[in-house]
Short mmCIF file of C-alpha atoms in Angstrom, two decimals:
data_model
loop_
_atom_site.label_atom_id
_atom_site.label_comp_id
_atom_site.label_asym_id
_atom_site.label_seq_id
_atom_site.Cartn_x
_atom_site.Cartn_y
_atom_site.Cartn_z
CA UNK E 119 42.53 60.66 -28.84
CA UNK E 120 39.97 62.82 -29.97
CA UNK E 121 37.76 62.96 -26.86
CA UNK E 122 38.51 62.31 -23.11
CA UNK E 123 35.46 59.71 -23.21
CA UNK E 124 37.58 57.74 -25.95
CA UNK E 125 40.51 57.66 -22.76
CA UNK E 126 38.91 57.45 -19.61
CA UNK E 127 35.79 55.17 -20.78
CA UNK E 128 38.40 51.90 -21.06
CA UNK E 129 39.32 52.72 -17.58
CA UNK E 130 36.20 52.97 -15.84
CA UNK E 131 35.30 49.40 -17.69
CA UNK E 132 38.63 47.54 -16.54
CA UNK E 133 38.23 48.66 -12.85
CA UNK E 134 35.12 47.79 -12.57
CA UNK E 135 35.46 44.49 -14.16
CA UNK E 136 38.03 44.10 -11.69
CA UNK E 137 35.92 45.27 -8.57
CA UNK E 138 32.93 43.93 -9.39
CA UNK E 139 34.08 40.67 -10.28
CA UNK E 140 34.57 39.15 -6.76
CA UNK E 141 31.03 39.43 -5.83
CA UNK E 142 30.03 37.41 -9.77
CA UNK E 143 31.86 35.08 -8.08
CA UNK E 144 30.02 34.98 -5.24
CA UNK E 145 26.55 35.31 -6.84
CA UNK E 146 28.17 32.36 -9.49
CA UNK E 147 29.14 30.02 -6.09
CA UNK E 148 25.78 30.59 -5.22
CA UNK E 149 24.28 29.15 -8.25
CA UNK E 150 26.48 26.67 -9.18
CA UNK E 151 25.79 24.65 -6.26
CA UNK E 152 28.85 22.34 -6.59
CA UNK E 153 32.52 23.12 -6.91
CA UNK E 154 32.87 21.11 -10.42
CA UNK E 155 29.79 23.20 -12.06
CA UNK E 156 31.63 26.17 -11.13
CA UNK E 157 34.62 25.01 -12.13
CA UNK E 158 32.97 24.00 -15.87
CA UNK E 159 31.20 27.70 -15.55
CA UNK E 160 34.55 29.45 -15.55
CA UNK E 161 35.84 27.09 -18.56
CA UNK E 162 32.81 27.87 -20.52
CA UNK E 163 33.31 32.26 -19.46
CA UNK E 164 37.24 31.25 -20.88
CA UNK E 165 36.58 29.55 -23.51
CA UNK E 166 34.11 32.30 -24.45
CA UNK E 167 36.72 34.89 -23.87
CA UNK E 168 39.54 33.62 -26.05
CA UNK E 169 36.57 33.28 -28.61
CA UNK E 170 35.37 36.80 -28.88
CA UNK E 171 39.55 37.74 -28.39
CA UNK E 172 40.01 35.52 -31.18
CA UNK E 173 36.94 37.54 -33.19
CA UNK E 174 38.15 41.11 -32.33
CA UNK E 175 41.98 39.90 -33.63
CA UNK E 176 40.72 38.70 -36.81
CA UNK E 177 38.94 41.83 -38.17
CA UNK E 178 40.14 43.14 -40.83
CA UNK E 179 38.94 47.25 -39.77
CA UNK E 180 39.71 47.20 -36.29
CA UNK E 181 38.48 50.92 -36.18
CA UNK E 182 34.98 49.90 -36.56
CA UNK E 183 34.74 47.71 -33.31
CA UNK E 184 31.27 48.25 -32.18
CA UNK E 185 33.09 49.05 -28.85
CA UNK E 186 29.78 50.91 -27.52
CA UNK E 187 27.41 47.64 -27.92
CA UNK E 188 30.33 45.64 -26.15
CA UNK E 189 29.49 48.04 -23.08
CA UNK E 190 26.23 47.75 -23.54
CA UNK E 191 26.25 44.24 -23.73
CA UNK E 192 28.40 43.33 -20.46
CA UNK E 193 26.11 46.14 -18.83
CA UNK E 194 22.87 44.23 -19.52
CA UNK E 195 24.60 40.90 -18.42
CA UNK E 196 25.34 42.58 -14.93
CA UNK E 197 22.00 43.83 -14.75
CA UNK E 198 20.49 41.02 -15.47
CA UNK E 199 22.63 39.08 -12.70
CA UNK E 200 21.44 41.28 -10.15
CA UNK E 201 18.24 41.18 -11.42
CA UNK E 202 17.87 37.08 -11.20
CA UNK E 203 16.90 35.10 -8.26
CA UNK E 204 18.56 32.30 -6.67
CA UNK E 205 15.51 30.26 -5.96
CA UNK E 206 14.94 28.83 -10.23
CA UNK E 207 15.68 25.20 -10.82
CA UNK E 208 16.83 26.60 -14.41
CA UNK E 209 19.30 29.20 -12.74
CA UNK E 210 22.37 27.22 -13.90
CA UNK E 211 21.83 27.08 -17.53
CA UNK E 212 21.14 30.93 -17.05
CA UNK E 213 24.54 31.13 -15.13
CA UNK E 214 26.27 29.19 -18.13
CA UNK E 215 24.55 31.37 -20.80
CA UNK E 216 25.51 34.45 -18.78
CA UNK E 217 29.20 33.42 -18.66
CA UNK E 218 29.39 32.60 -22.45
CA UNK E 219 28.36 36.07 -23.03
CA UNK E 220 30.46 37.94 -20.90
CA UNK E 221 33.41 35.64 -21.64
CA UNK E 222 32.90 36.29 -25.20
CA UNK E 223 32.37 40.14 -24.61
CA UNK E 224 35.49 40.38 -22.69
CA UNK E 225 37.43 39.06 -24.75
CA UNK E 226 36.66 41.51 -27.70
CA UNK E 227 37.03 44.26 -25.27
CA UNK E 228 40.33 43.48 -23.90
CA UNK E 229 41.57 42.51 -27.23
CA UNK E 230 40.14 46.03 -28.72
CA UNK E 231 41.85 47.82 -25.57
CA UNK E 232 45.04 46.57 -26.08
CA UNK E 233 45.06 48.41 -29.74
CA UNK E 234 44.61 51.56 -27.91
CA UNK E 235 47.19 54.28 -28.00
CA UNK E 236 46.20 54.64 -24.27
CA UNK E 237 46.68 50.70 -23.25
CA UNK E 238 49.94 51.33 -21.06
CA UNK E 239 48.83 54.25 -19.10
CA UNK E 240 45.59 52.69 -18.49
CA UNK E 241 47.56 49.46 -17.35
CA UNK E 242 49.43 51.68 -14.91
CA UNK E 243 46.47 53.56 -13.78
CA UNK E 244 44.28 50.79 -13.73
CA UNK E 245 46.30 48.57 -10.89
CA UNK E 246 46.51 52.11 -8.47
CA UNK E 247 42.49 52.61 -8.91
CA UNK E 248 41.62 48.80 -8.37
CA UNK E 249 43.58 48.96 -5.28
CA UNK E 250 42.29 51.99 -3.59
CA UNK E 251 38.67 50.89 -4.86
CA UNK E 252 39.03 47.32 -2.91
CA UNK E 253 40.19 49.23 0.08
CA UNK E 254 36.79 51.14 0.25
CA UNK E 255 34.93 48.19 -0.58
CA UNK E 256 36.41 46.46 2.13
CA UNK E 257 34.87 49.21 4.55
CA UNK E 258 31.17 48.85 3.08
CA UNK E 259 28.89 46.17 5.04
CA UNK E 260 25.29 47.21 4.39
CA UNK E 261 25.02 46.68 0.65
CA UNK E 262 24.45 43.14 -0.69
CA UNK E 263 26.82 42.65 -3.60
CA UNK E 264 24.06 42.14 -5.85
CA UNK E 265 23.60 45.55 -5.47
CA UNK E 266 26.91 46.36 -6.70
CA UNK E 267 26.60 44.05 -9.90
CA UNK E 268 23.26 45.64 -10.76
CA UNK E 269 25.32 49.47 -10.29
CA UNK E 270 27.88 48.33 -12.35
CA UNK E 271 25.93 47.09 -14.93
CA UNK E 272 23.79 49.64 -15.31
CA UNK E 273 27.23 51.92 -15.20
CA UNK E 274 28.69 49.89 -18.22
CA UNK E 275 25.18 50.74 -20.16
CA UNK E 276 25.96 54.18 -19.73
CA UNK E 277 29.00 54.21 -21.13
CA UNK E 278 27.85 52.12 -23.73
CA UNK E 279 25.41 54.63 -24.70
CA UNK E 280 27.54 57.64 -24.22
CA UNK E 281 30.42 55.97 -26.57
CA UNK E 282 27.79 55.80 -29.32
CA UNK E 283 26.91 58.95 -29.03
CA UNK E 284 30.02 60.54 -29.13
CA UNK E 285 30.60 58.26 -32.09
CA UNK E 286 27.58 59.42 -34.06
CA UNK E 287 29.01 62.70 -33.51
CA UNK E 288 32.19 62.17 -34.55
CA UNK E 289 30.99 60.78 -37.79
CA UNK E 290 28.47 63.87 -38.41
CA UNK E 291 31.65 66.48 -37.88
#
């Protein structure tokens, strides 16, 4: 690892997908109106997943992953979740478009993290962080969990900036 953003940046992603993702599912409930259309939501966000898993595994240069846009990419998803209200007839196409995309972009990203040289300490790390982050989230009643998506996502657009940063500087040297 050349830089600490290259170890800890995969970490910050994977807990927060695992945080944050409870309260998707709420906002997704919310939308989906029925149990069967969220049901078929979640098929389409797997179906996604194993696609853009399938995507990342058949590169040839796995070293040029585009990792950074994948960050980006999830980030404006969240963003735009907490950004979208409930009250649009069209707000379940949106919901299904949203979960192709962020099935598809996680997918790529776990199948990129799991080529990392960091993978099993971040697996190990990762479980001890989710937990003690759901035990402060469970003392938190003020904030509506949109808020939380929208912090998140804007989080993941940071770090999808920083990584191409530190990438375009890492070419230069």
């Amino acid at each position: 690892m050349k830089n600490k953003s290259e170890r800890y940046l995969p970490l910050v992603v994977t807990v927060g997908q695992v945080a944050i993702f409870p309260y998707y599912i709420v906002w997704l409930k919310e939308v989906s109106l029925t149990f069967t259309l969220f049901a078929w939501l979640f098929a389409a966000f797997s179906f996604a997943a194993a696609w853009g898993y399938r995507i990342f595994q058949s590169k040839k240069n796995k070293n040029n992953s585009y990792i950074s846009f994948i960050y980006t990419g999830m980030g404006v998803v969240y963003i735009l979740v907490g950004c979208i209200k409930n009250s649009l007839e069209f707000l379940p196409y949106a919901a299904l478009l949203l979960q192709i995309i962020l099935g598809f972009l996680q997918g790529y990203f776990r199948a990129w993290h799991i080529e990392q040289k960091t993978y099993r300490l971040h697996t190990v790390h990762h479980y001890l962080i989710v937990g003690v982050t759901m035990i402060g989230f469970s003392f938190v009643r003020i904030i509506s969990p949109v808020v939380f998506i929208t912090v998140f996502g804007s989080l993941l657009c940071v770090c999808g900036f920083w990584s191409f940063i530190r990438k375009k500087k890492a070419e230069v040297l």
